[in-house]
DNA sequence: TTTGCGATATATGTCGTACATATGTCCTAT
DNA sequence: ATAGGACATATGTACGACATATATCGCAAA
């Protein structure tokens, strides 16, 4: 009898419970950014707990960026920065292999799906930037430098999407990408069916090709990673 | 003179500073899950602050799931749940329009990029599930029910990806999707060039088509949203 | 009317202390 | 060897005190 899943009894501390109560309070009361919150002591009284515990719970929301407080002004609801909080957690050391695999796969999904947006937002300036990176690659031999240039190239693509959230998504997951890259590149290279699309191929397609064509080239370009996962 | 951006003077509180110190401490010391942390009092002494302040800062990391503590056992590093923390922040009321637009666009990118994964992971059971939803749609007239079924259909696609992170990404962003959907659907329908691919078309393509074909159909299917954004 | 200064009230920020509670450790009795 | 009790200890909770910034009011000066 394994008993692996016996009793995941949640031992919620007082502060945890307060956090939950505040969470549901914030949702139910339909707070909008700028709205004031009750005073710490009032909340403590209402919940029947000490101000210390309330402050510990509220401190958590301050980290998320949902609550802001100022001396003598009280506390107000703030617009949180969605991605800021993931970033704190994005440490390859703290994530398990499966999750990192999933995240890396998601990167591939996003880069493929990006094609249409890119064709919509491409400009001569961006193309020029990509070409600059590709030209530098042509005259670079150092392995580390090439890896860095590869990252630059893909980063530039994200930039071109013009979508701030996607850009930050990529920047945020960079540590994971780096980690997986370094692991994958240590493995022996395997045979590929047909030619792998290069950065120059991608640029060419972007300049006078189609979204679909670009996607195919990108698929070919990333094929190596697909197989490894 | 607007002066809109004058003085973003960061007024970091003591607790904020402690949080930063702990953050860099955790990164630099290369902690791995399971590793023990110093006692609260030792940290307080080392930083020259009160235990109360340290506890407020640590409480934040407990919310993120990076630190876990038990009576008399001390504190240990834990594997955080990457997406759990975003969920707390994903409230349409708290996000600004631009961010929501970006997030919604990212959804489109992901769903397009999903094609290849789907063809890799599809099974008769999943196809059957999709067909079940589509059949129900055929005999449903209520507008709300149809909206719900549409969500179900796309959710099923995410499920089929088999990527736990992507699945949770979708589930997490659901409130945003719902919100944007409801806003978009209130606008008058515009003329579309050519036929919009239906769910049945997507299923058909999935059964005996190609990833590229599926992507085109999906693009057509989502075209309406693309235009609205 | 506007500006400037000072007194006051107030909510959050920080600290120290005390005690509660759970849990590991050690010691002893059976 | 095992059970059980005594003790030590780190976190959890609470309370009180004071620090600090800031809103508000009153009043005088320009």
Coordinates of C-alpha atoms (C1' of nucleotides) in Angstrom, one line a residue:
Chain A
X1 CA 0.0 0.0 0.0
X2 CA 1.7 3.1 -1.2
X3 CA -0.2 5.8 0.7
X4 CA 1.5 8.4 -1.4
X5 CA -1.5 10.7 -1.3
X6 CA -2.7 10.2 2.2
X7 CA -3.6 13.3 4.0
X8 CA -2.5 16.5 2.4
X9 CA -4.0 18.2 5.4
X10 CA -3.6 21.9 4.8
X11 CA -2.2 23.4 7.9
X12 CA -3.1 27.0 7.2
X13 CA -1.6 29.5 9.6
X14 CA -3.5 32.5 10.8
X15 CA -1.7 34.7 8.3
X16 CA -2.6 32.4 5.5
X17 CA -6.2 32.5 6.5
X18 CA -6.2 36.3 6.6
X19 CA -4.6 36.3 3.2
X20 CA -7.5 34.2 1.8
X21 CA -10.0 36.4 3.5
X22 CA -8.5 39.5 2.0
X23 CA -8.3 37.9 -1.4
X24 CA -12.0 37.1 -1.4
X25 CA -12.7 40.5 0.1
X26 CA -10.9 42.3 -2.7
X27 CA -12.7 40.3 -5.4
X28 CA -16.2 40.5 -3.9
X29 CA -16.1 44.2 -3.2
X30 CA -15.1 44.9 -6.7
X31 CA -12.2 47.2 -5.9
X32 CA -10.7 49.3 -8.7
X33 CA -7.3 50.8 -8.8
X34 CA -7.2 53.9 -6.6
X35 CA -9.9 52.7 -4.3
X36 CA -9.0 53.1 -0.6
X37 CA -8.9 50.2 1.9
X38 CA -9.9 50.2 5.5
X39 CA -7.3 51.0 8.1
X40 CA -5.1 48.2 9.4
X41 CA -6.7 48.3 12.8
X42 CA -10.2 48.2 11.4
X43 CA -9.3 45.1 9.4
X44 CA -7.7 43.5 12.4
X45 CA -10.8 44.3 14.5
X46 CA -13.1 43.0 11.9
X47 CA -11.2 39.7 11.5
X48 CA -10.6 39.4 15.2
X49 CA -6.8 39.1 14.9
X50 CA -3.8 41.2 15.8
X51 CA -2.5 44.0 13.7
X52 CA 0.8 42.2 13.3
X53 CA -0.9 39.2 11.5
X54 CA -2.9 41.6 9.3
X55 CA 0.3 43.4 8.4
X56 CA 2.0 40.2 7.4
X57 CA -0.8 39.3 5.1
X58 CA -1.1 42.7 3.6
X59 CA 2.7 42.7 3.1
X60 CA 2.2 39.9 0.7
X61 CA -0.2 41.9 -1.4
X62 CA 2.2 44.7 -1.4
X63 CA 4.8 42.5 -3.0
X64 CA 2.3 41.5 -5.7
X65 CA 1.7 45.1 -6.3
X66 CA -2.0 44.9 -5.6
X67 CA -1.9 47.1 -2.5
X68 CA 0.1 50.3 -1.9
X69 CA 0.3 52.1 1.4
X70 CA 1.6 55.5 2.5
X71 CA 2.0 57.0 5.9
X72 CA -1.1 58.5 7.2
X73 CA -2.8 58.1 3.8
X74 CA -3.9 54.6 4.3
X75 CA -3.8 51.8 1.8
X76 CA -5.1 51.9 -1.8
X77 CA -5.6 49.3 -4.6
X78 CA -2.9 49.4 -7.2
X79 CA -2.5 48.0 -10.7
X80 CA -0.3 45.0 -10.3
X81 CA 2.5 44.2 -12.7
X82 CA 1.4 40.8 -14.0
X83 CA 4.8 39.4 -14.9
X84 CA 6.9 40.9 -12.2
X85 CA 5.9 38.2 -9.8
X86 CA 6.7 35.3 -12.0
X87 CA 10.2 36.6 -12.5
X88 CA 11.0 36.2 -8.8
X89 CA 10.2 32.5 -9.2
X90 CA 11.9 31.9 -12.5
X91 CA 15.0 30.3 -11.1
X92 CA 16.2 27.1 -12.9
X93 CA 17.4 25.8 -9.6
X94 CA 13.9 25.9 -8.1
X95 CA 12.0 24.4 -11.0
X96 CA 11.7 20.7 -11.7
X97 CA 12.6 19.2 -15.0
X98 CA 9.1 18.7 -16.3
X99 CA 8.1 22.3 -15.7
X100 CA 11.2 23.5 -17.5
X101 CA 10.5 21.2 -20.4
X102 CA 6.9 22.6 -20.5
X103 CA 8.1 26.1 -20.4
X104 CA 10.7 25.5 -23.1
X105 CA 8.1 23.9 -25.3
X106 CA 5.8 26.9 -24.8
X107 CA 8.6 29.0 -26.1
X108 CA 8.6 27.0 -29.3
X109 CA 4.8 27.4 -29.5
X110 CA 5.0 31.1 -29.1
X111 CA 7.8 31.6 -31.7
X112 CA 5.9 29.6 -34.3
X113 CA 2.7 31.5 -33.5
X114 CA 4.5 34.8 -33.7
X115 CA 4.7 34.6 -37.5
X116 CA 1.5 36.4 -38.3
X117 CA 2.1 39.2 -35.9
X118 CA 5.6 39.7 -37.2
X119 CA 4.4 40.2 -40.8
X120 CA 2.0 42.7 -39.5
X121 CA 4.5 44.7 -37.5
X122 CA 7.7 44.4 -39.5
X123 CA 9.5 47.5 -40.5
X124 CA 12.7 48.2 -42.4
X125 CA 14.4 49.2 -39.2
X126 CA 13.7 45.8 -37.6
X127 CA 14.8 43.9 -40.7
X128 CA 18.0 45.9 -40.7
X129 CA 18.6 45.0 -37.1
X130 CA 18.2 41.3 -37.8
X131 CA 20.5 41.5 -40.7
X132 CA 23.1 43.2 -38.5
X133 CA 23.0 40.3 -36.1
X134 CA 23.2 37.8 -38.9
X135 CA 26.2 39.6 -40.4
X136 CA 27.9 39.6 -37.1
X137 CA 27.3 35.9 -36.8
X138 CA 28.9 35.3 -40.2
X139 CA 32.2 36.6 -38.9
X140 CA 32.1 35.1 -35.5
X141 CA 33.6 31.8 -34.6
X142 CA 33.6 31.7 -30.8
X143 CA 31.0 29.3 -29.6
X144 CA 29.8 31.4 -26.6
X145 CA 29.5 34.5 -28.7
X146 CA 27.5 32.6 -31.3
X147 CA 25.1 31.4 -28.6
X148 CA 24.7 34.9 -27.4
X149 CA 24.0 36.2 -31.0
X150 CA 21.4 33.5 -31.4
X151 CA 19.7 34.7 -28.3
X152 CA 19.9 38.3 -29.7
X153 CA 18.4 37.3 -32.9
X154 CA 15.4 35.7 -31.3
X155 CA 15.0 38.5 -28.9
X156 CA 14.9 40.9 -31.8
X157 CA 12.0 38.9 -33.2
X158 CA 10.1 39.2 -29.9
X159 CA 10.8 42.9 -30.0
X160 CA 9.4 43.1 -33.4
X161 CA 6.1 41.7 -32.2
X162 CA 5.5 45.0 -30.4
X163 CA 3.6 43.1 -27.8
X164 CA 5.0 44.3 -24.5
X165 CA 3.7 41.3 -22.6
X166 CA 5.2 38.8 -25.1
X167 CA 8.5 40.7 -25.0
X168 CA 8.6 40.5 -21.2
X169 CA 7.5 36.9 -21.3
X170 CA 10.6 36.1 -23.3
X171 CA 12.9 38.2 -21.2
X172 CA 11.5 36.6 -18.1
X173 CA 11.9 33.1 -19.3
X174 CA 15.4 33.8 -20.5
X175 CA 17.1 32.0 -17.6
X176 CA 15.1 28.9 -18.4
X177 CA 16.0 29.1 -22.1
X178 CA 19.6 29.6 -21.4
X179 CA 19.6 26.6 -19.0
X180 CA 17.8 24.3 -21.5
X181 CA 20.0 25.6 -24.3
X182 CA 23.1 24.7 -22.5
X183 CA 21.9 21.3 -21.6
X184 CA 20.7 20.5 -25.1
X185 CA 23.9 21.8 -26.7
X186 CA 25.9 19.3 -24.7
X187 CA 24.1 16.4 -26.3
X188 CA 25.6 15.1 -29.5
X189 CA 24.2 16.5 -32.7
X190 CA 21.8 14.2 -34.5
X191 CA 21.1 13.9 -38.1
X192 CA 18.5 16.2 -39.6
X193 CA 16.2 15.4 -42.5
X194 CA 16.9 18.1 -45.0
X195 CA 18.4 21.5 -44.6
X196 CA 18.0 23.5 -41.4
X197 CA 16.7 27.1 -42.1
X198 CA 19.3 29.7 -41.0
X199 CA 18.8 33.1 -39.7
X200 CA 19.4 34.5 -43.1
X201 CA 16.6 32.2 -44.5
X202 CA 14.3 33.6 -41.9
X203 CA 15.2 37.2 -42.8
X204 CA 14.7 36.5 -46.4
X205 CA 11.3 35.0 -45.9
X206 CA 10.4 37.9 -43.7
X207 CA 11.4 40.4 -46.3
X208 CA 9.6 38.9 -49.3
X209 CA 7.8 35.7 -48.2
X210 CA 4.6 34.8 -46.4
X211 CA 3.7 34.2 -42.8
X212 CA 3.2 30.5 -43.6
X213 CA 6.5 30.3 -45.3
X214 CA 8.1 32.0 -42.3
X215 CA 6.5 29.5 -40.0
X216 CA 7.8 26.6 -42.0
X217 CA 11.3 28.1 -41.9
X218 CA 11.0 28.7 -38.2
X219 CA 9.8 25.2 -37.7
X220 CA 12.8 23.9 -39.6
X221 CA 15.1 26.3 -37.6
X222 CA 13.7 25.1 -34.3
X223 CA 13.4 21.5 -35.4
X224 CA 16.5 20.5 -33.5
X225 CA 15.0 21.5 -30.2
X226 CA 11.7 19.9 -31.0
X227 CA 13.4 16.6 -31.4
X228 CA 15.4 16.9 -28.3
X229 CA 12.4 17.5 -26.1
Chain B
X1 CA 4.9 71.7 -18.9
X2 CA 3.3 68.3 -18.1
X3 CA 5.7 67.0 -15.5
X4 CA 3.9 63.7 -15.6
X5 CA 6.9 61.6 -15.1
X6 CA 8.9 63.8 -12.6
X7 CA 10.1 62.1 -9.4
X8 CA 9.5 58.4 -9.4
X9 CA 11.5 58.5 -6.3
X10 CA 11.5 55.0 -4.9
X11 CA 10.6 55.2 -1.3
X12 CA 11.6 51.7 -0.3
X13 CA 10.5 50.7 3.2
X14 CA 12.6 48.7 5.5
X15 CA 10.7 45.5 4.7
X16 CA 11.1 46.2 0.9
X17 CA 14.8 46.4 1.4
X18 CA 14.9 43.3 3.5
X19 CA 13.0 41.5 0.7
X20 CA 15.6 42.6 -1.8
X21 CA 18.4 41.4 0.4
X22 CA 16.8 38.1 0.9
X23 CA 16.2 37.8 -2.8
X24 CA 19.9 38.3 -3.7
X25 CA 20.8 36.1 -0.8
X26 CA 18.7 33.2 -2.1
X27 CA 20.2 33.6 -5.6
X28 CA 23.8 34.0 -4.6
X29 CA 23.9 31.2 -2.1
X30 CA 22.5 28.8 -4.7
X31 CA 19.9 27.3 -2.6
X32 CA 18.1 24.2 -3.8
X33 CA 14.8 22.9 -2.7
X34 CA 15.0 21.3 0.7
X35 CA 17.9 23.5 1.9
X36 CA 17.4 25.0 5.3
X37 CA 17.6 28.7 6.0
X38 CA 19.0 30.5 9.0
X39 CA 16.7 31.2 11.9
X40 CA 14.6 34.3 11.9
X41 CA 16.5 35.9 14.7
X42 CA 19.8 35.2 13.1
X43 CA 18.7 36.9 9.9
X44 CA 17.3 39.8 11.9
X45 CA 20.6 40.1 13.7
X46 CA 22.6 39.8 10.5
X47 CA 20.6 42.6 8.8
X48 CA 20.4 44.7 11.9
X49 CA 16.6 44.9 11.9
X50 CA 13.8 43.6 14.0
X51 CA 12.4 40.1 13.8
X52 CA 9.0 41.6 12.9
X53 CA 10.3 43.2 9.8
X54 CA 12.1 40.1 8.8
X55 CA 9.0 38.1 9.2
X56 CA 7.0 40.5 7.1
X57 CA 9.5 40.1 4.3
X58 CA 9.7 36.3 4.7
X59 CA 6.0 36.1 4.7
X60 CA 6.1 37.4 1.1
X61 CA 8.3 34.6 0.0
X62 CA 6.0 32.2 1.7
X63 CA 3.2 33.4 -0.5
X64 CA 5.3 32.8 -3.6
X65 CA 5.9 29.3 -2.3
X66 CA 9.7 29.8 -2.2
X67 CA 10.0 29.4 1.5
X68 CA 8.2 27.0 3.8
X69 CA 8.4 27.1 7.6
X70 CA 7.4 24.8 10.4
X71 CA 7.4 25.2 14.1
X72 CA 10.7 24.4 15.7
X73 CA 12.0 23.0 12.4
X74 CA 13.0 26.2 10.9
X75 CA 12.6 27.4 7.3
X76 CA 13.4 25.5 4.1
X77 CA 13.5 26.4 0.4
X78 CA 10.6 25.0 -1.5
X79 CA 9.8 24.5 -5.2
X80 CA 7.5 27.4 -6.1
X81 CA 4.4 27.0 -8.2
X82 CA 5.2 29.2 -11.1
X83 CA 1.8 30.1 -12.3
X84 CA 0.0 30.2 -8.9
X85 CA 1.1 33.7 -8.3
X86 CA 0.0 35.2 -11.5
X87 CA -3.5 33.9 -10.9
X88 CA -3.9 36.1 -7.9
X89 CA -3.2 39.1 -10.0
X90 CA -5.3 38.1 -13.0
X91 CA -8.3 40.3 -12.3
X92 CA -9.7 42.2 -15.3
X93 CA -10.6 45.0 -13.0
X94 CA -7.0 45.5 -12.0
X95 CA -5.4 45.4 -15.4
X96 CA -5.2 48.2 -17.9
X97 CA -6.6 47.9 -21.4
X98 CA -3.2 47.7 -23.1
X99 CA -2.1 44.8 -21.0
X100 CA -5.3 43.0 -21.6
X101 CA -4.9 43.5 -25.3
X102 CA -1.4 42.2 -25.1
X103 CA -2.5 39.1 -23.2
X104 CA -5.3 38.4 -25.5
X105 CA -3.0 38.7 -28.5
X106 CA -0.7 36.3 -26.8
X107 CA -3.5 33.9 -26.6
X108 CA -3.9 34.0 -30.4
X109 CA -0.2 33.5 -30.9
X110 CA -0.2 30.5 -28.7
X111 CA -3.3 28.9 -30.3
X112 CA -1.7 29.3 -33.7
X113 CA 1.6 28.0 -32.6
X114 CA -0.1 25.0 -30.9
X115 CA -0.8 23.3 -34.2
X116 CA 2.4 21.3 -34.4
X117 CA 2.1 20.0 -30.9
X118 CA -1.5 19.1 -31.4
X119 CA -0.7 16.9 -34.4
X120 CA 2.0 15.2 -32.4
X121 CA -0.2 14.5 -29.4
X122 CA -3.7 14.0 -30.9
X123 CA -5.5 10.8 -30.0
X124 CA -8.9 9.3 -31.0
X125 CA -10.2 10.1 -27.5
X126 CA -9.4 13.8 -27.8
X127 CA -10.9 14.0 -31.3
X128 CA -14.0 12.3 -30.0
X129 CA -14.2 14.9 -27.2
X130 CA -14.0 17.7 -29.7
X131 CA -16.7 16.2 -31.8
X132 CA -18.9 15.8 -28.8
X133 CA -18.6 19.5 -28.1
X134 CA -19.2 20.4 -31.7
X135 CA -22.3 18.2 -31.8
X136 CA -23.7 19.9 -28.8
X137 CA -23.1 23.2 -30.4
X138 CA -25.1 22.2 -33.4
X139 CA -28.2 21.7 -31.3
X140 CA -27.7 24.7 -29.1
X141 CA -29.3 28.1 -29.7
X142 CA -28.8 30.0 -26.5
X143 CA -26.2 32.6 -26.9
X144 CA -24.6 32.2 -23.5
X145 CA -24.5 28.4 -23.8
X146 CA -22.8 28.7 -27.2
X147 CA -20.2 31.1 -25.7
X148 CA -19.5 28.5 -23.0
X149 CA -19.2 25.7 -25.6
X150 CA -16.8 27.7 -27.6
X151 CA -14.6 28.1 -24.5
X152 CA -14.9 24.4 -23.9
X153 CA -13.7 23.6 -27.4
X154 CA -10.7 25.7 -27.2
X155 CA -9.9 24.5 -23.6
X156 CA -10.0 20.9 -25.0
X157 CA -7.4 21.9 -27.6
X158 CA -5.1 23.2 -24.8
X159 CA -5.7 19.9 -23.0
X160 CA -4.7 18.0 -26.0
X161 CA -1.3 19.8 -26.0
X162 CA -0.5 17.7 -23.0
X163 CA 1.7 20.6 -21.8
X164 CA 0.7 21.2 -18.2
X165 CA 2.1 24.7 -18.2
X166 CA 0.3 25.7 -21.3
X167 CA -2.9 24.3 -20.0
X168 CA -2.6 26.2 -16.8
X169 CA -1.6 29.3 -18.8
X170 CA -4.9 29.1 -20.5
X171 CA -7.0 28.4 -17.4
X172 CA -5.2 31.2 -15.6
X173 CA -5.9 33.7 -18.4
X174 CA -9.5 32.6 -18.7
X175 CA -10.9 35.7 -16.8
X176 CA -9.2 37.9 -19.3
X177 CA -10.4 36.0 -22.3
X178 CA -13.9 36.0 -21.0
X179 CA -13.7 39.7 -20.4
X180 CA -12.3 40.5 -23.9
X181 CA -14.7 38.1 -25.5
X182 CA -17.7 39.8 -23.9
X183 CA -16.4 43.2 -25.0
X184 CA -15.7 42.1 -28.5
X185 CA -19.0 40.3 -29.0
X186 CA -20.8 43.5 -28.1
X187 CA -19.4 45.2 -31.1
X188 CA -21.2 44.9 -34.4
X189 CA -20.1 42.1 -36.6
X190 CA -18.1 43.2 -39.5
X191 CA -17.8 41.7 -43.0
X192 CA -15.3 38.9 -43.4
X193 CA -13.4 38.1 -46.5
X194 CA -14.3 34.5 -47.4
X195 CA -15.6 31.8 -45.1
X196 CA -14.8 31.5 -41.5
X197 CA -13.5 28.1 -40.4
X198 CA -15.8 26.4 -38.0
X199 CA -15.0 24.0 -35.2
X200 CA -16.0 21.2 -37.5
X201 CA -13.5 22.4 -40.0
X202 CA -10.8 22.4 -37.4
X203 CA -11.7 18.9 -36.3
X204 CA -11.7 17.7 -39.9
X205 CA -8.3 19.2 -40.5
X206 CA -7.0 17.7 -37.3
X207 CA -8.3 14.2 -38.3
X208 CA -6.8 14.0 -41.8
X209 CA -5.1 17.3 -42.6
X210 CA -1.7 18.8 -41.8
X211 CA -0.4 21.1 -39.1
X212 CA -0.1 23.9 -41.7
X213 CA -3.6 23.4 -42.9
X214 CA -4.8 23.4 -39.3
X215 CA -3.0 26.6 -38.6
X216 CA -4.6 28.3 -41.6
X217 CA -8.1 27.1 -40.5
X218 CA -7.3 28.4 -37.0
X219 CA -6.2 31.7 -38.4
X220 CA -9.4 31.9 -40.3
X221 CA -11.3 30.9 -37.2
X222 CA -9.7 33.6 -35.0
X223 CA -9.6 36.1 -37.8
X224 CA -12.5 38.0 -36.3
X225 CA -10.6 38.7 -33.1
X226 CA -7.4 39.6 -35.0
X227 CA -9.2 42.3 -36.7
X228 CA -10.8 43.6 -33.6
X229 CA -7.6 44.1 -31.8
Chain C
dT1 C1' -6.7 86.0 -2.4
dT2 C1' -2.7 83.8 -2.1
dT3 C1' 1.3 82.2 0.4
dG4 C1' 3.8 80.7 4.3
dC5 C1' 4.4 78.8 8.8
dG6 C1' 3.3 76.1 12.8
dA7 C1' 0.5 73.1 15.7
dT8 C1' -2.1 69.0 15.7
dA9 C1' -4.1 64.7 14.5
dT10 C1' -3.6 60.3 12.4
dA11 C1' -2.3 55.9 9.8
dT12 C1' 1.4 53.4 8.6
dG13 C1' 6.4 51.8 9.8
dT14 C1' 9.5 49.8 13.1
dC15 C1' 10.8 47.7 17.2
dG16 C1' 11.0 44.9 21.6
dT17 C1' 8.9 41.7 24.5
dA18 C1' 6.0 38.2 26.1
dC19 C1' 3.7 34.1 25.5
dA20 C1' 1.5 30.1 22.7
dT21 C1' 2.4 26.1 20.1
dA22 C1' 4.3 22.4 17.9
dT23 C1' 8.2 19.5 17.4
dG24 C1' 12.8 17.5 18.1
dT25 C1' 15.8 15.5 21.7
dC26 C1' 17.1 13.4 25.7
dC27 C1' 16.5 10.8 29.7
dT28 C1' 14.3 7.4 32.4
dA29 C1' 11.2 3.5 33.7
dT30 C1' 9.2 -0.7 32.5
Chain D
dA1 C1' 14.0 -2.0 23.1
dT2 C1' 10.1 0.7 23.7
dA3 C1' 7.0 4.0 25.8
dG4 C1' 6.4 8.1 27.9
dG5 C1' 7.6 12.3 30.1
dA6 C1' 10.5 16.5 30.7
dC7 C1' 12.9 20.0 28.4
dA8 C1' 14.7 22.9 24.8
dT9 C1' 13.8 25.5 20.7
dA10 C1' 12.1 27.9 16.4
dT11 C1' 8.2 29.6 14.6
dG12 C1' 3.3 31.8 15.3
dT13 C1' 0.6 35.3 17.5
dA14 C1' -0.3 39.3 20.2
dC15 C1' 0.3 43.7 22.4
dG16 C1' 2.2 48.1 23.4
dA17 C1' 5.3 51.8 22.4
dC18 C1' 7.3 55.0 19.7
dA19 C1' 9.0 56.9 15.0
dT20 C1' 7.7 59.1 10.9
dA21 C1' 5.4 61.1 7.2
dT22 C1' 1.5 63.7 5.8
dA23 C1' -3.2 65.7 5.7
dT24 C1' -5.7 69.4 7.9
dC25 C1' -6.7 73.5 10.2
dG26 C1' -5.7 78.1 11.9
dC27 C1' -3.5 82.3 11.5
dA28 C1' -0.5 85.8 10.0
dA29 C1' 2.0 88.1 6.3
dA30 C1' 2.5 89.7 1.4

